[in-house]
PDB file of C-alpha atoms in Angstrom:
ATOM      1  CA  MET A   1       8.614   5.578   8.431  1.00  0.00           C
ATOM      2  CA  PHE A   2       9.740   9.131   8.992  1.00  0.00           C
ATOM      3  CA  ASP A   3       7.994  12.139  10.418  1.00  0.00           C
ATOM      4  CA  ARG A   4       9.542  15.393   9.236  1.00  0.00           C
ATOM      5  CA  ASN A   5       8.160  17.175  12.280  1.00  0.00           C
ATOM      6  CA  LYS A   6       9.621  14.828  14.908  1.00  0.00           C
ATOM      7  CA  ASN A   7      12.755  13.423  13.220  1.00  0.00           C
ATOM      8  CA  LYS A   8      11.898   9.813  13.980  1.00  0.00           C
ATOM      9  CA  GLN A   9      12.354   6.942  11.629  1.00  0.00           C
ATOM     10  CA  ALA A  10      11.849   3.207  11.640  1.00  0.00           C
ATOM     11  CA  ALA A  11      14.290   0.743  10.174  1.00  0.00           C
ATOM     12  CA  VAL A  12      13.685  -0.313   6.595  1.00  0.00           C
ATOM     13  CA  PRO A  13      14.893  -3.843   5.764  1.00  0.00           C
ATOM     14  CA  ASP A  14      17.463  -4.513   3.053  1.00  0.00           C
ATOM     15  CA  ARG A  15      16.190  -4.388  -0.507  1.00  0.00           C
ATOM     16  CA  GLN A  16      15.456  -7.344  -2.804  1.00  0.00           C
ATOM     17  CA  GLU A  17      13.956  -9.533  -0.117  1.00  0.00           C
ATOM     18  CA  THR A  18      10.444 -10.754   0.417  1.00  0.00           C
ATOM     19  CA  ARG A  19       8.872 -11.249   3.768  1.00  0.00           C
ATOM     20  CA  PRO A  20       5.598 -13.019   4.597  1.00  0.00           C
ATOM     21  CA  SER A  21       3.071 -10.897   6.381  1.00  0.00           C
ATOM     22  CA  PRO A  22       1.361 -11.567   9.633  1.00  0.00           C
ATOM     23  CA  PRO A  23      -1.697 -13.800   9.129  1.00  0.00           C
ATOM     24  CA  THR A  24      -4.197 -10.961   8.893  1.00  0.00           C
ATOM     25  CA  ALA A  25      -5.493  -8.893   6.025  1.00  0.00           C
ATOM     26  CA  SER A  26      -4.508  -5.647   7.673  1.00  0.00           C
ATOM     27  CA  ALA A  27      -0.987  -4.874   8.748  1.00  0.00           C
ATOM     28  CA  SER A  28      -0.165  -2.904  11.840  1.00  0.00           C
ATOM     29  CA  PRO A  29       3.305  -1.442  11.488  1.00  0.00           C
ATOM     30  CA  GLY A  30       3.151   0.384  14.783  1.00  0.00           C
ATOM     31  CA  PRO A  31       2.526   3.931  15.851  1.00  0.00           C
ATOM     32  CA  ALA A  32       3.183   6.632  13.319  1.00  0.00           C
ATOM     33  CA  SER A  33       2.481  10.301  13.063  1.00  0.00           C
ATOM     34  CA  SER A  34      -0.462  11.555  11.061  1.00  0.00           C
ATOM     35  CA  ARG A  35       2.049  13.102   8.662  1.00  0.00           C
ATOM     36  CA  SER A  36       4.355  10.140   8.209  1.00  0.00           C
ATOM     37  CA  GLU A  37       2.494   8.102   5.594  1.00  0.00           C
ATOM     38  CA  ALA A  38      -0.240   8.666   3.047  1.00  0.00           C
ATOM     39  CA  MET A  39      -2.468   6.260   1.196  1.00  0.00           C
ATOM     40  CA  ILE A  40      -3.880   6.397  -2.303  1.00  0.00           C
ATOM     41  CA  GLY A  41      -7.000   4.374  -2.929  1.00  0.00           C
ATOM     42  CA  PRO A  42     -10.332   3.352  -1.545  1.00  0.00           C
ATOM     43  CA  SER A  43      -9.728   0.063   0.175  1.00  0.00           C
ATOM     44  CA  ILE A  44      -6.422  -0.026   2.018  1.00  0.00           C
ATOM     45  CA  VAL A  45      -6.457   0.794   5.692  1.00  0.00           C
ATOM     46  CA  ILE A  46      -3.296   0.138   7.635  1.00  0.00           C
ATOM     47  CA  LYS A  47      -3.878   0.463  11.336  1.00  0.00           C
ATOM     48  CA  GLY A  48      -1.712   2.976  13.125  1.00  0.00           C
ATOM     49  CA  THR A  49      -0.378   4.843  10.112  1.00  0.00           C
ATOM     50  CA  VAL A  50      -2.707   7.749   9.486  1.00  0.00           C
ATOM     51  CA  SER A  51      -4.021   9.213  12.700  1.00  0.00           C
ATOM     52  CA  GLY A  52      -7.319  10.542  11.422  1.00  0.00           C
ATOM     53  CA  ASP A  53      -5.831  13.041   8.980  1.00  0.00           C
ATOM     54  CA  GLU A  54      -8.246  12.688   6.097  1.00  0.00           C
ATOM     55  CA  ASP A  55      -6.016  14.816   3.832  1.00  0.00           C
ATOM     56  CA  LEU A  56      -3.632  11.861   3.699  1.00  0.00           C
ATOM     57  CA  VAL A  57      -6.164   9.284   2.455  1.00  0.00           C
ATOM     58  CA  ILE A  58      -7.286  10.126  -1.068  1.00  0.00           C
ATOM     59  CA  GLN A  59      -9.584   8.152  -3.376  1.00  0.00           C
ATOM     60  CA  GLY A  60      -7.865   7.000  -6.545  1.00  0.00           C
ATOM     61  CA  ARG A  61      -9.033   5.376  -9.772  1.00  0.00           C
ATOM     62  CA  PHE A  62      -6.488   2.523 -10.006  1.00  0.00           C
ATOM     63  CA  ALA A  63      -4.719   4.072 -13.013  1.00  0.00           C
ATOM     64  CA  TYR A  64      -1.305   5.628 -13.666  1.00  0.00           C
ATOM     65  CA  ARG A  65      -2.748   9.096 -14.271  1.00  0.00           C
ATOM     66  CA  SER A  66      -4.773   8.877 -11.064  1.00  0.00           C
ATOM     67  CA  GLY A  67      -1.603   8.006  -9.157  1.00  0.00           C
ATOM     68  CA  THR A  68       0.089  11.078 -10.583  1.00  0.00           C
ATOM     69  CA  GLU A  69      -2.846  13.362  -9.744  1.00  0.00           C
ATOM     70  CA  VAL A  70      -3.281  12.056  -6.198  1.00  0.00           C
ATOM     71  CA  ALA A  71       0.453  12.091  -5.456  1.00  0.00           C
ATOM     72  CA  ASN A  72       0.593  15.726  -6.585  1.00  0.00           C
ATOM     73  CA  ARG A  73      -2.228  16.577  -4.173  1.00  0.00           C
ATOM     74  CA  LEU A  74      -0.379  14.831  -1.340  1.00  0.00           C
ATOM     75  CA  LEU A  75       2.940  16.452  -2.198  1.00  0.00           C
ATOM     76  CA  ASP A  76       1.268  19.888  -2.263  1.00  0.00           C
ATOM     77  CA  LEU A  77       0.423  19.573   1.443  1.00  0.00           C
ATOM     78  CA  GLU A  78       2.439  21.801   3.767  1.00  0.00           C
ATOM     79  CA  ASN A  79       3.728  18.772   5.689  1.00  0.00           C
ATOM     80  CA  GLY A  80       3.529  16.272   2.860  1.00  0.00           C
ATOM     81  CA  PRO A  81       4.225  12.581   3.353  1.00  0.00           C
ATOM     82  CA  THR A  82       7.594  10.899   3.241  1.00  0.00           C
ATOM     83  CA  ALA A  83       5.899   7.619   2.249  1.00  0.00           C
ATOM     84  CA  ILE A  84       2.977   6.813  -0.048  1.00  0.00           C
ATOM     85  CA  LEU A  85       1.123   3.491  -0.191  1.00  0.00           C
ATOM     86  CA  ALA A  86      -0.862   3.151  -3.421  1.00  0.00           C
ATOM     87  CA  SER A  87      -3.704   0.683  -4.023  1.00  0.00           C
ATOM     88  CA  ASN A  88      -1.948  -0.796  -7.053  1.00  0.00           C
ATOM     89  CA  ASP A  89       1.341  -0.684  -8.913  1.00  0.00           C
ATOM     90  CA  ASP A  90      -0.016   1.534 -11.715  1.00  0.00           C
ATOM     91  CA  MET A  91      -0.845   4.255  -9.194  1.00  0.00           C
ATOM     92  CA  ALA A  92       2.522   3.769  -7.485  1.00  0.00           C
ATOM     93  CA  ALA A  93       4.249   4.281 -10.854  1.00  0.00           C
ATOM     94  CA  GLY A  94       2.232   7.477 -11.319  1.00  0.00           C
ATOM     95  CA  ALA A  95       3.288   8.632  -7.860  1.00  0.00           C
ATOM     96  CA  ILE A  96       6.934   8.009  -8.768  1.00  0.00           C
ATOM     97  CA  ALA A  97       6.482  10.107 -11.927  1.00  0.00           C
ATOM     98  CA  ALA A  98       4.906  12.934  -9.911  1.00  0.00           C
ATOM     99  CA  ALA A  99       7.836  12.858  -7.494  1.00  0.00           C
ATOM    100  CA  HIS A 100      10.391  12.941 -10.338  1.00  0.00           C
ATOM    101  CA  HIS A 101       8.639  15.944 -11.935  1.00  0.00           C
ATOM    102  CA  ARG A 102       9.079  17.778  -8.616  1.00  0.00           C
ATOM    103  CA  ASN A 103      12.739  16.722  -8.295  1.00  0.00           C
ATOM    104  CA  ILE A 104      11.845  14.581  -5.277  1.00  0.00           C
ATOM    105  CA  GLU A 105      14.127  11.573  -5.217  1.00  0.00           C
ATOM    106  CA  VAL A 106      12.567   8.144  -4.746  1.00  0.00           C
ATOM    107  CA  PRO A 107      13.450   6.519  -2.389  1.00  0.00           C
ATOM    108  CA  GLU A 108      15.845   8.984  -0.756  1.00  0.00           C
ATOM    109  CA  ASP A 109      13.182  11.640  -0.110  1.00  0.00           C
ATOM    110  CA  LEU A 110       9.970   9.686  -0.630  1.00  0.00           C
ATOM    111  CA  THR A 111       9.180   5.991  -0.191  1.00  0.00           C
ATOM    112  CA  ILE A 112       6.515   4.623  -2.526  1.00  0.00           C
ATOM    113  CA  CYS A 113       4.841   1.239  -2.215  1.00  0.00           C
ATOM    114  CA  GLY A 114       2.399  -0.342  -4.649  1.00  0.00           C
ATOM    115  CA  PHE A 115       0.048  -3.277  -4.445  1.00  0.00           C
ATOM    116  CA  ASP A 116      -0.393  -6.426  -6.609  1.00  0.00           C
ATOM    117  CA  ASP A 117       3.215  -7.065  -7.766  1.00  0.00           C
ATOM    118  CA  THR A 118       2.416  -6.602 -11.451  1.00  0.00           C
ATOM    119  CA  MET A 119       4.991  -6.658 -14.243  1.00  0.00           C
ATOM    120  CA  LEU A 120       5.071  -2.856 -14.109  1.00  0.00           C
ATOM    121  CA  ALA A 121       6.634  -3.041 -10.635  1.00  0.00           C
ATOM    122  CA  THR A 122       9.905  -4.273 -12.160  1.00  0.00           C
ATOM    123  CA  ALA A 123       9.657  -2.401 -15.470  1.00  0.00           C
ATOM    124  CA  ILE A 124      10.389   1.095 -14.141  1.00  0.00           C
ATOM    125  CA  GLU A 125      13.170   2.772 -12.198  1.00  0.00           C
ATOM    126  CA  PRO A 126      13.209   2.591  -9.322  1.00  0.00           C
ATOM    127  CA  GLU A 127      11.570  -0.831  -9.163  1.00  0.00           C
ATOM    128  CA  ILE A 128       8.478  -0.617  -6.962  1.00  0.00           C
ATOM    129  CA  THR A 129       8.288  -2.100  -3.488  1.00  0.00           C
ATOM    130  CA  THR A 130       4.883  -3.766  -3.515  1.00  0.00           C
ATOM    131  CA  ILE A 131       2.436  -6.069  -1.765  1.00  0.00           C
ATOM    132  CA  ARG A 132       1.899  -9.486  -3.400  1.00  0.00           C
ATOM    133  CA  GLN A 133      -1.420 -11.204  -2.725  1.00  0.00           C
ATOM    134  CA  PRO A 134      -2.075 -14.935  -3.269  1.00  0.00           C
ATOM    135  CA  ILE A 135      -4.607 -14.296  -6.068  1.00  0.00           C
ATOM    136  CA  ALA A 136      -5.247 -17.943  -7.052  1.00  0.00           C
ATOM    137  CA  GLU A 137      -5.668 -18.964  -3.411  1.00  0.00           C
ATOM    138  CA  MET A 138      -7.977 -15.976  -2.827  1.00  0.00           C
ATOM    139  CA  ALA A 139     -10.180 -17.031  -5.757  1.00  0.00           C
ATOM    140  CA  HIS A 140     -10.345 -20.606  -4.447  1.00  0.00           C
ATOM    141  CA  VAL A 141     -11.292 -19.442  -0.941  1.00  0.00           C
ATOM    142  CA  ALA A 142     -13.894 -17.016  -2.354  1.00  0.00           C
ATOM    143  CA  VAL A 143     -15.630 -19.890  -4.168  1.00  0.00           C
ATOM    144  CA  GLU A 144     -15.523 -22.024  -1.008  1.00  0.00           C
ATOM    145  CA  LEU A 145     -17.030 -19.197   1.060  1.00  0.00           C
ATOM    146  CA  LEU A 146     -19.743 -18.632  -1.544  1.00  0.00           C
ATOM    147  CA  GLU A 147     -20.624 -22.350  -1.471  1.00  0.00           C
ATOM    148  CA  LYS A 148     -20.676 -22.273   2.343  1.00  0.00           C
ATOM    149  CA  THR A 149     -22.959 -19.221   2.298  1.00  0.00           C
ATOM    150  CA  ILE A 150     -25.352 -20.873  -0.161  1.00  0.00           C
ATOM    151  CA  ARG A 151     -25.490 -24.069   1.919  1.00  0.00           C
ATOM    152  CA  THR A 152     -26.102 -22.065   5.097  1.00  0.00           C
ATOM    153  CA  VAL A 153     -28.937 -20.026   3.563  1.00  0.00           C
ATOM    154  CA  ARG A 154     -30.548 -23.127   1.969  1.00  0.00           C
ATOM    155  CA  SER A 155     -30.520 -24.921   5.324  1.00  0.00           C
ATOM    156  CA  GLY A 156     -32.542 -22.058   6.814  1.00  0.00           C
ATOM    157  CA  GLN A 157     -29.778 -20.920   9.159  1.00  0.00           C
ATOM    158  CA  ASP A 158     -28.983 -17.272   9.747  1.00  0.00           C
ATOM    159  CA  CYS A 159     -26.100 -16.225   7.538  1.00  0.00           C
ATOM    160  CA  ARG A 160     -24.301 -12.992   8.185  1.00  0.00           C
ATOM    161  CA  GLY A 161     -21.446 -13.902   5.874  1.00  0.00           C
ATOM    162  CA  PHE A 162     -18.052 -15.400   6.447  1.00  0.00           C
ATOM    163  CA  ARG A 163     -14.645 -13.826   6.632  1.00  0.00           C
ATOM    164  CA  GLN A 164     -11.286 -15.289   5.720  1.00  0.00           C
ATOM    165  CA  THR A 165      -7.921 -13.580   6.165  1.00  0.00           C
ATOM    166  CA  MET A 166      -4.892 -14.640   4.187  1.00  0.00           C
ATOM    167  CA  ASP A 167      -1.190 -13.996   4.237  1.00  0.00           C
ATOM    168  CA  PHE A 168       0.449 -11.627   1.775  1.00  0.00           C
ATOM    169  CA  GLU A 169       4.045 -10.760   0.999  1.00  0.00           C
ATOM    170  CA  VAL A 170       5.826  -7.447   1.085  1.00  0.00           C
ATOM    171  CA  VAL A 171       8.203  -7.507  -1.893  1.00  0.00           C
ATOM    172  CA  LEU A 172      11.001  -5.088  -1.099  1.00  0.00           C
ATOM    173  CA  ARG A 173      12.578  -3.446  -4.112  1.00  0.00           C
ATOM    174  CA  ASP A 174      14.116  -0.042  -4.813  1.00  0.00           C
ATOM    175  CA  SER A 175      11.341   2.446  -4.028  1.00  0.00           C
ATOM    176  CA  HIS A 176      11.770   2.357  -0.256  1.00  0.00           C
ATOM    177  CA  ALA A 177      14.490   3.630   2.035  1.00  0.00           C
ATOM    178  CA  PRO A 178      14.844   5.593   5.248  1.00  0.00           C
ATOM    179  CA  PRO A 179      14.468   9.266   4.349  1.00  0.00           C
ATOM    180  CA  ARG A 180      17.420  11.604   4.422  1.00  0.00           C
ATOM    181  CA  LYS A 181      17.980  13.382   7.697  1.00  0.00           C
TER     182      LYS A 181
END
């Protein structure tokens, strides 16, 4: 991503491609400035993107209006982000609307990424770059882990829970680009 203070940017792949993620639940895109990316939502933590700047991680309510409100708070910051990662596509759409109301061009001036790859992601302009999760596979694994936990507890063994990480896809569309220089 891009840091307005240091004029650095990372390459952004061509649009309209999908790319499988590394086999972990959290991505680590590499070092970034505390002002280069912001996150909307309670549960996404991407290692190496927000260097302890709590102003850039804001709780959202998983709704369009919440995305608009939170994006406005982020864009009001003196050194606002050049990229926003929202916890779902509804919030990402709200962030795009907030940017348009401020005459901030997406993706030229602000990259926005959603999560879930819902129908909304392709129903607006620009189409939203998003994260697609294997929902059916996740549900299947959750049931298996629950069964495993129940068997472990019933056998009298200590059970501290089980963890499973799964691959996801980054679906590149039109809401991402290297920022203007």
